[in-house]
Amino acid sequence: MDFKSDRPIYLQIRDYAFGCILGDCWKPGEKVPSVREMSVQLAVNTHTVAKAYELLESEGVIIPRRGMGFFLAEDARTRIKEEQRREFFANTLPEVFSTMKQLGIDINDIISRWNEGES
Amino acid sequence: MDFKSDRPIYLQIRDYAFGCILGDCWKPGEKVPSVREMSVQLAVNTHTVAKAYELLESEGVIIPRRGMGFFLAEDARTRIKEEQRREFFANTLPEVFSTMKQLGIDINDIISRWNEGES
Amino acid sequence: MDFKSDRPIYLQIRDYAFGCILGDCWKPGEKVPSVREMSVQLAVNTHTVAKAYELLESEGVIIPRRGMGFFLAEDARTRIKEEQRREFFANTLPEVFSTMKQLGIDINDIISRWNEGES
Amino acid sequence: MDFKSDRPIYLQIRDYAFGCILGDCWKPGEKVPSVREMSVQLAVNTHTVAKAYELLESEGVIIPRRGMGFFLAEDARTRIKEEQRREFFANTLPEVFSTMKQLGIDINDIISRWNEGES
DNA sequence: GTGGTCTAGACCACA
DNA sequence: GTGGTCTAGACCACA
């Protein structure tokens, strides 16, 4: 966790969870670390972890079972990728386009830079 | 101004100012609209405009003259453009490309979205 | 047992027991399944079953005999039915009707939903 | 607020807001009481109000404007009614049906009681 | 003033 | 042990 970052800690925890899921440390259908375990491990308050978990739950990535903790959804990996695509097209890209227009950067500049990276 | 956007209003005002400068509505060395004029024109609170102007002043883009208001710096256009282009190509774009690769987003998706925004 | 439901597992177990009693699978005066048998059968933790049985005991529905397990009370069926019907018609139904009127929900919506559940 | 109730306070606050909206105390498009105002008025912690407001925001009933507070959505009344219908058919009704089946209550009993209430 | 985030500490129902 | 709720108190960016 980067406490100096502008990015709220609860979103950093979500990012961390995404890494665990895509990196296959958290397996579909299995239990994920409890709120308390995570709060100790990451040295943050339980509320902050709880807030991240709430968000992940609302995204359908983890599923709560009363008194038993949270379990990773079977389709968690798919959901994450979809969620990240949504974020990219809804937030990141419009900002980039806005900057490009402001600076008069042509889409062809972008395309050629992309192709450089590909080769 | 987009009150629903995540982008703070004072930064949207700065964006707007950048547009005025790059679009040559605000001429180097000439007076720019007063804080009050802007607040009326954009329908925002005066001290939100004041905050944007403070930032622009600290960036050397506009210069205050006692009792006369703010004037556009002679080198405002160049300064803005150079700095922003540098940042865009050094930081923003690589991050965007990285995300695109991670999510398997094709450059053609980007191009078609750009063209939509143009039409 | 529905682990996704808002209804606590131990109350779902009680519901299940009520079904067994009203459905005549559990006979008055006879032994009911042990906590362990139930926990295996329903795939839940033994102390979750124990909690449900405690509640049933406090309601006078089942009776513990040292070293022998729990036995169904002679008047279990009557007691359950009377109490629950009374509560349903006195409290639950009026609340439901009140909500329906407030939201303009027609009785026919309810009937068709009921028939769906039947088929 | 009923601190003894099983219903969480933040949901009671949401109920209260629903009353204000349906009762036309809160007008569409206008500012609603700030989190702090509500917390004083209802004698609860700001967090608890904030949690209720978060929920209302996620339901599209109120809209946040940075630094200015929350404003009532134009279509708030419609949204609330829809939300309450959803809750009724998703939660309340299934529970009622479950009870009815358990107790062997016929749908015709319900219909006749409804008609009594109507006449 | 306004909401957003975070901490520390507590109590609760549930499993 | 596990999450859910609530309090008290703090600091922050934003308007």
XYZ file of C-alpha atoms (C1' of nucleotides) in Angstrom:
506
model
C 0.000 0.000 0.000
C 1.265 3.455 -0.881
C 0.018 5.860 1.761
C 1.430 8.841 -0.105
C -0.443 8.092 -3.294
C -3.491 10.095 -4.362
C -5.246 6.794 -4.996
C -7.385 5.940 -1.961
C -6.115 2.977 0.022
C -9.352 1.036 -0.391
C -8.907 1.213 -4.167
C -5.282 0.117 -3.777
C -6.568 -2.878 -1.832
C -8.950 -3.611 -4.690
C -6.048 -3.354 -7.135
C -4.122 -5.758 -4.918
C -7.041 -8.194 -4.912
C -7.220 -7.970 -8.701
C -3.550 -8.932 -8.810
C -4.156 -11.915 -6.518
C -7.030 -13.094 -8.691
C -5.369 -12.616 -12.063
C -2.167 -14.094 -10.617
C -4.152 -17.125 -9.460
C -3.218 -16.785 -5.756
C -6.945 -16.510 -5.023
C -8.750 -19.484 -6.566
C -12.355 -19.363 -7.849
C -14.826 -20.742 -5.316
C -12.322 -20.701 -2.461
C -12.247 -18.495 0.600
C -10.297 -15.253 0.355
C -8.430 -13.760 3.339
C -10.772 -12.372 5.996
C -11.147 -8.651 6.500
C -9.151 -8.955 9.699
C -6.350 -10.993 8.114
C -6.027 -8.478 5.295
C -6.034 -5.523 7.670
C -3.119 -7.044 9.604
C -1.236 -8.102 6.485
C -1.572 -4.700 4.813
C -1.341 -2.707 8.061
C -4.546 -0.787 7.490
C -7.770 -0.429 9.425
C -10.394 -3.157 9.119
C -12.894 -0.583 7.855
C -10.690 0.239 4.929
C -10.429 -3.422 3.932
C -14.171 -3.806 4.507
C -14.820 -0.913 2.159
C -12.690 -2.518 -0.545
C -14.447 -5.867 -0.028
C -17.857 -4.173 -0.203
C -16.878 -2.731 -3.566
C -15.601 -6.102 -4.786
C -18.844 -7.677 -3.626
C -20.930 -5.095 -5.472
C -18.868 -5.951 -8.560
C -19.688 -9.627 -8.107
C -16.028 -10.572 -7.662
C -16.334 -11.940 -4.133
C -19.368 -13.420 -2.397
C -20.072 -13.159 1.346
C -21.251 -16.107 3.410
C -22.537 -15.128 6.821
C -20.092 -15.955 9.566
C -17.778 -17.709 7.127
C -16.128 -14.890 5.240
C -15.858 -14.011 1.564
C -15.410 -16.471 -1.281
C -14.063 -15.792 -4.751
C -16.743 -15.896 -7.449
C -16.285 -18.621 -10.061
C -16.256 -16.035 -12.840
C -14.118 -13.524 -10.957
C -11.379 -13.294 -13.570
C -13.830 -12.589 -16.366
C -15.659 -10.027 -14.279
C -12.482 -8.161 -13.437
C -11.398 -7.919 -17.029
C -14.828 -6.644 -18.006
C -14.802 -4.154 -15.141
C -11.383 -2.864 -16.131
C -12.437 -2.488 -19.768
C -15.486 -0.544 -18.617
C -13.312 1.769 -16.525
C -10.910 2.267 -19.409
C -13.556 3.270 -21.914
C -15.634 5.276 -19.426
C -12.865 7.202 -17.659
C -9.342 6.823 -18.980
C -10.001 7.147 -22.700
C -12.215 10.264 -22.509
C -9.519 11.987 -20.461
C -6.874 11.028 -22.986
C -8.996 12.257 -25.894
C -9.638 15.504 -24.052
C -5.908 16.042 -23.581
C -5.234 15.190 -27.211
C -7.748 17.736 -28.453
C -6.387 20.387 -26.132
C -2.855 19.834 -27.405
C -3.806 19.252 -31.011
C -2.327 15.761 -31.028
C -3.420 13.750 -34.035
C -4.748 10.209 -33.740
C -2.091 9.207 -36.296
C 0.667 10.158 -33.833
C -0.884 7.697 -31.427
C -1.238 4.976 -34.038
C 2.387 5.207 -35.117
C 3.613 5.145 -31.503
C 1.458 2.079 -30.906
C 2.911 0.359 -33.955
C 6.456 1.170 -32.795
C 5.691 -0.555 -29.520
C 4.348 -3.557 -31.384
C 7.350 -4.140 -33.623
C -18.347 22.854 -16.741
C -19.400 19.282 -16.069
C -20.581 18.999 -12.455
C -20.979 15.259 -12.775
C -17.398 14.673 -13.826
C -14.794 13.398 -11.391
C -12.504 16.181 -12.543
C -12.559 19.070 -10.044
C -14.252 22.211 -11.300
C -11.167 24.379 -10.788
C -9.180 22.034 -13.041
C -11.968 22.139 -15.598
C -11.657 25.937 -15.504
C -7.912 25.602 -16.061
C -8.621 23.237 -18.974
C -11.001 25.847 -20.330
C -8.330 28.541 -19.975
C -5.836 26.320 -21.796
C -8.366 25.985 -24.585
C -8.759 29.764 -24.763
C -4.997 30.231 -24.890
C -4.253 27.526 -27.430
C -7.315 28.596 -29.454
C -5.960 32.156 -29.474
C -9.010 33.708 -27.792
C -6.720 34.906 -25.028
C -3.813 36.825 -26.596
C -0.303 36.965 -25.102
C 0.273 40.128 -23.066
C -3.399 41.045 -23.030
C -5.802 41.055 -20.120
C -7.745 37.878 -19.468
C -11.336 37.890 -18.135
C -11.599 38.854 -14.459
C -12.431 36.292 -11.812
C -15.923 37.751 -11.579
C -16.520 37.738 -15.321
C -15.440 34.128 -15.513
C -17.587 33.078 -12.543
C -20.663 34.578 -14.209
C -19.818 33.168 -17.629
C -19.177 29.638 -16.328
C -21.851 29.753 -13.606
C -19.471 28.778 -10.827
C -18.464 30.331 -7.532
C -15.906 33.168 -7.717
C -13.474 31.490 -5.406
C -13.452 28.403 -7.586
C -12.298 30.608 -10.454
C -9.842 32.318 -8.114
C -8.351 28.924 -7.270
C -7.913 28.089 -10.952
C -6.275 31.480 -11.572
C -3.929 30.951 -8.604
C -2.809 27.712 -10.168
C -2.346 29.302 -13.580
C -0.331 32.078 -11.946
C 1.896 29.576 -10.147
C 2.506 27.935 -13.526
C 3.561 31.266 -14.978
C 0.731 31.252 -17.505
C -1.021 34.383 -16.269
C 0.461 37.316 -14.398
C -1.369 39.515 -11.882
C -1.117 43.322 -11.942
C -2.375 45.167 -8.892
C -5.816 46.609 -9.440
C -5.798 45.678 -13.105
C -6.444 41.981 -13.153
C -4.548 39.114 -14.771
C -2.610 39.250 -18.031
C -1.567 36.393 -20.260
C 2.178 35.684 -20.208
C 3.962 36.295 -23.516
C 5.221 32.723 -23.683
C 2.025 31.159 -22.340
C 1.160 29.123 -25.434
C 4.589 27.651 -25.874
C 5.015 26.886 -22.229
C 1.692 25.098 -21.919
C 2.054 23.128 -25.096
C 5.603 21.946 -24.541
C 5.039 20.910 -20.981
C 1.800 19.088 -21.651
C 3.002 17.280 -24.752
C 6.093 16.116 -22.901
C 3.993 14.790 -20.048
C 1.503 13.171 -22.359
C 4.010 11.208 -24.396
C 6.316 10.385 -21.467
C 3.723 9.337 -18.892
C 0.107 9.180 -19.973
C 0.447 7.358 -23.267
C 2.753 4.548 -22.027
C 0.326 3.860 -19.197
C -2.600 3.765 -21.585
C -0.758 1.414 -23.941
C 0.152 -0.817 -21.009
C -3.490 -1.035 -19.930
C -4.590 -1.735 -23.485
C -2.167 -4.634 -23.824
C -3.167 -6.042 -20.461
C -6.836 -6.011 -21.419
C -6.324 -7.000 -25.033
C -7.818 -3.787 -26.402
C -7.115 -3.231 -30.089
C -5.857 0.080 -31.460
C -8.770 -0.006 -33.895
C -11.233 0.219 -30.984
C -9.491 3.434 -30.014
C -9.513 4.826 -33.545
C -13.223 4.227 -34.022
C -14.031 5.829 -30.654
C -11.939 8.828 -31.640
C -13.799 9.165 -34.929
C -17.115 8.982 -33.081
C -16.009 11.904 -30.916
C -15.039 13.843 -34.035
C -18.348 13.501 -35.830
C -29.999 -24.538 2.835
C -29.579 -21.351 0.828
C -26.259 -19.733 1.722
C -27.030 -16.708 -0.416
C -30.269 -15.932 1.372
C -30.515 -13.156 3.935
C -32.236 -15.603 6.263
C -29.739 -17.000 8.814
C -28.860 -20.655 8.349
C -30.060 -21.628 11.825
C -33.489 -20.200 11.042
C -33.497 -22.041 7.741
C -32.818 -25.206 9.713
C -35.747 -24.358 11.980
C -37.900 -23.788 8.886
C -36.771 -27.180 7.643
C -37.687 -28.777 10.968
C -41.103 -27.139 10.832
C -41.555 -28.659 7.382
C -40.586 -32.106 8.705
C -43.049 -31.758 11.566
C -45.962 -30.422 9.555
C -45.178 -32.892 6.772
C -45.322 -35.703 9.329
C -41.751 -36.944 8.724
C -41.023 -36.239 12.368
C -43.638 -38.009 14.526
C -44.844 -36.681 17.909
C -43.052 -38.403 20.794
C -40.419 -39.941 18.562
C -36.744 -39.149 18.368
C -35.687 -36.493 15.857
C -32.379 -36.677 13.963
C -29.342 -35.929 16.115
C -27.428 -32.685 15.750
C -24.659 -34.607 14.020
C -26.961 -36.400 11.603
C -28.583 -33.122 10.660
C -25.257 -31.343 10.201
C -24.127 -34.053 7.777
C -27.443 -34.186 5.966
C -27.692 -30.398 5.517
C -23.953 -29.861 5.052
C -23.697 -27.241 7.771
C -21.657 -26.895 10.935
C -22.842 -28.885 13.976
C -23.124 -25.842 16.179
C -25.371 -24.156 13.657
C -27.738 -27.125 13.995
C -27.294 -27.004 17.766
C -28.388 -23.381 17.743
C -31.518 -24.217 15.779
C -32.324 -27.083 18.171
C -31.817 -24.800 21.178
C -34.379 -22.439 19.705
C -36.823 -25.277 18.988
C -36.364 -26.498 22.550
C -37.065 -23.034 23.969
C -40.246 -23.027 21.884
C -41.283 -26.342 23.406
C -41.257 -28.063 20.023
C -38.533 -30.587 20.820
C -37.534 -31.984 24.189
C -34.007 -33.122 25.171
C -33.414 -36.397 27.020
C -30.003 -36.894 28.558
C -27.820 -39.099 26.442
C -30.683 -39.975 24.104
C -31.089 -36.905 21.938
C -34.117 -34.761 21.184
C -37.734 -35.946 20.941
C -40.633 -34.262 19.245
C -43.212 -32.846 21.671
C -46.651 -34.467 21.506
C -48.363 -31.197 20.699
C -45.629 -29.900 18.396
C -47.735 -29.738 15.244
C -50.646 -27.940 16.796
C -48.466 -25.531 18.664
C -46.427 -24.544 15.630
C -49.380 -24.195 13.332
C -51.597 -22.177 15.634
C -48.854 -19.798 16.644
C -47.598 -19.225 13.142
C -51.024 -18.785 11.561
C -51.953 -16.290 14.233
C -48.787 -14.302 13.644
C -49.149 -14.468 9.877
C -52.701 -13.146 9.737
C -52.268 -10.654 12.558
C -48.914 -9.126 11.581
C -47.344 -10.248 8.334
C -50.332 -10.043 6.033
C -51.540 -6.576 7.083
C -48.022 -5.231 6.515
C -47.865 -6.829 3.099
C -51.272 -5.450 2.143
C -50.219 -2.017 3.350
C -47.085 -2.118 1.177
C -49.106 -3.316 -1.799
C -51.551 -0.441 -1.514
C -48.748 2.080 -1.097
C -47.039 0.834 -4.254
C -50.207 0.180 -6.221
C -49.536 -3.531 -6.589
C -52.545 -5.514 -7.741
C -53.660 -8.738 -6.051
C -53.553 -10.395 -9.487
C -49.775 -9.818 -9.662
C -49.523 -11.787 -6.454
C -51.778 -14.580 -7.674
C -49.836 -15.078 -10.880
C -46.524 -15.121 -8.994
C -47.955 -17.715 -6.650
C -49.061 -19.875 -9.563
C -45.580 -19.626 -11.097
C -44.127 -20.951 -7.872
C -46.605 -23.800 -7.894
C -45.824 -25.057 -11.378
C -34.734 6.692 14.567
C -35.460 3.576 16.565
C -32.191 2.407 18.120
C -33.821 -0.711 19.493
C -35.079 -1.905 16.134
C -33.414 -4.746 14.238
C -33.453 -2.535 11.177
C -30.025 -0.876 10.831
C -30.052 2.845 11.455
C -28.654 3.674 8.024
C -31.651 1.918 6.452
C -33.968 3.793 8.792
C -32.365 7.001 7.544
C -33.035 5.857 3.990
C -36.665 5.144 4.948
C -36.832 8.621 6.437
C -35.446 10.123 3.217
C -38.026 8.183 1.209
C -40.716 9.752 3.390
C -39.297 13.230 2.813
C -39.241 12.672 -0.929
C -42.672 11.095 -1.279
C -44.039 13.695 1.148
C -42.551 16.424 -1.046
C -40.405 17.962 1.717
C -37.386 17.314 -0.469
C -37.965 18.806 -3.926
C -36.517 17.356 -7.161
C -33.361 19.182 -8.254
C -32.934 20.959 -4.922
C -30.277 20.434 -2.282
C -31.027 17.923 0.442
C -29.752 18.357 4.021
C -26.006 17.861 4.305
C -24.586 14.770 5.973
C -23.650 16.896 8.967
C -27.052 18.539 9.254
C -28.790 15.179 9.146
C -26.426 13.680 11.705
C -27.256 16.480 14.143
C -30.981 16.402 13.400
C -31.235 12.629 13.815
C -28.611 12.427 16.571
C -26.502 9.813 14.805
C -22.911 9.705 13.643
C -21.993 11.385 10.354
C -20.726 8.048 9.028
C -24.115 6.485 9.467
C -25.775 9.247 7.490
C -23.004 9.064 4.908
C -23.657 5.342 4.500
C -27.354 5.975 3.926
C -26.551 8.740 1.414
C -24.081 6.457 -0.389
C -26.845 3.920 -0.792
C -29.291 6.554 -1.996
C -26.671 7.762 -4.465
C -26.099 4.247 -5.787
C -29.854 4.029 -6.283
C -29.788 7.270 -8.279
C -32.060 9.045 -5.813
C -29.615 11.769 -4.811
C -26.695 13.189 -6.769
C -23.466 14.517 -5.207
C -21.845 17.753 -6.321
C -18.313 18.135 -5.040
C -18.086 20.585 -2.173
C -21.737 21.522 -2.569
C -23.583 18.579 -1.095
C -26.242 16.212 -2.419
C -29.138 17.169 -4.669
C -32.382 15.299 -5.187
C -32.609 13.623 -8.600
C -35.387 14.893 -10.850
C -36.859 11.408 -11.129
C -36.348 10.531 -7.441
C -39.988 9.728 -6.717
C -40.270 7.334 -9.645
C -36.990 5.674 -8.738
C -38.059 5.102 -5.136
C -41.312 3.482 -6.121
C -39.473 1.210 -8.545
C -36.874 0.351 -5.919
C -39.537 -0.486 -3.373
C -41.390 -2.695 -5.865
C -38.164 -4.508 -6.595
C -37.570 -5.083 -2.892
C -41.120 -6.319 -2.441
C -40.995 -8.888 -5.219
C -37.400 -9.958 -4.502
C -37.539 -10.248 -0.717
C -40.891 -9.754 0.967
C -43.078 -11.830 -1.314
C -40.832 -14.934 -1.419
C -40.751 -14.949 2.385
C -44.543 -14.678 2.542
C -44.986 -17.488 0.025
C -42.550 -19.625 1.979
C -44.550 -19.094 5.170
C -47.800 -19.820 3.376
C -46.518 -23.122 2.050
C -45.167 -24.079 5.449
C -48.517 -23.432 7.077
C -50.641 -24.743 4.232
C -52.344 -21.408 3.728
C -54.236 -21.250 0.466
C -53.917 -18.326 -1.926
C -57.719 -18.033 -1.781
C -57.507 -17.168 1.929
C -55.285 -14.274 0.967
C -57.534 -13.165 -1.862
C -60.641 -13.101 0.311
C -58.832 -11.150 3.047
C -57.669 -8.684 0.413
C -61.196 -8.255 -0.889
C -62.461 -7.685 2.644
C -59.948 -4.880 3.043
C -61.085 -3.404 -0.251
C -64.810 -3.306 0.486
C -19.339 24.428 4.680
C -19.342 19.880 1.928
C -18.429 15.104 1.104
C -14.514 11.499 1.165
C -11.240 8.821 3.510
C -8.981 6.820 7.418
C -8.144 5.330 12.269
C -9.183 3.186 16.797
C -12.202 0.883 19.344
C -16.608 -1.347 20.415
C -20.590 -4.548 20.220
C -23.584 -7.684 17.591
C -25.457 -11.797 15.151
C -23.922 -15.677 12.926
C -21.224 -20.176 12.000
C -13.499 -16.467 13.997
C -16.395 -13.711 10.478
C -18.626 -9.784 8.552
C -21.925 -5.787 9.776
C -22.932 -1.713 12.205
C -22.015 2.270 14.963
C -19.366 5.902 17.444
C -15.865 9.571 18.095
C -12.560 12.053 16.202
C -9.345 13.519 12.560
C -7.572 15.384 8.145
C -8.186 16.322 3.187
C -9.611 18.374 -1.295
C -13.071 21.085 -3.107
C -16.462 25.132 -3.636
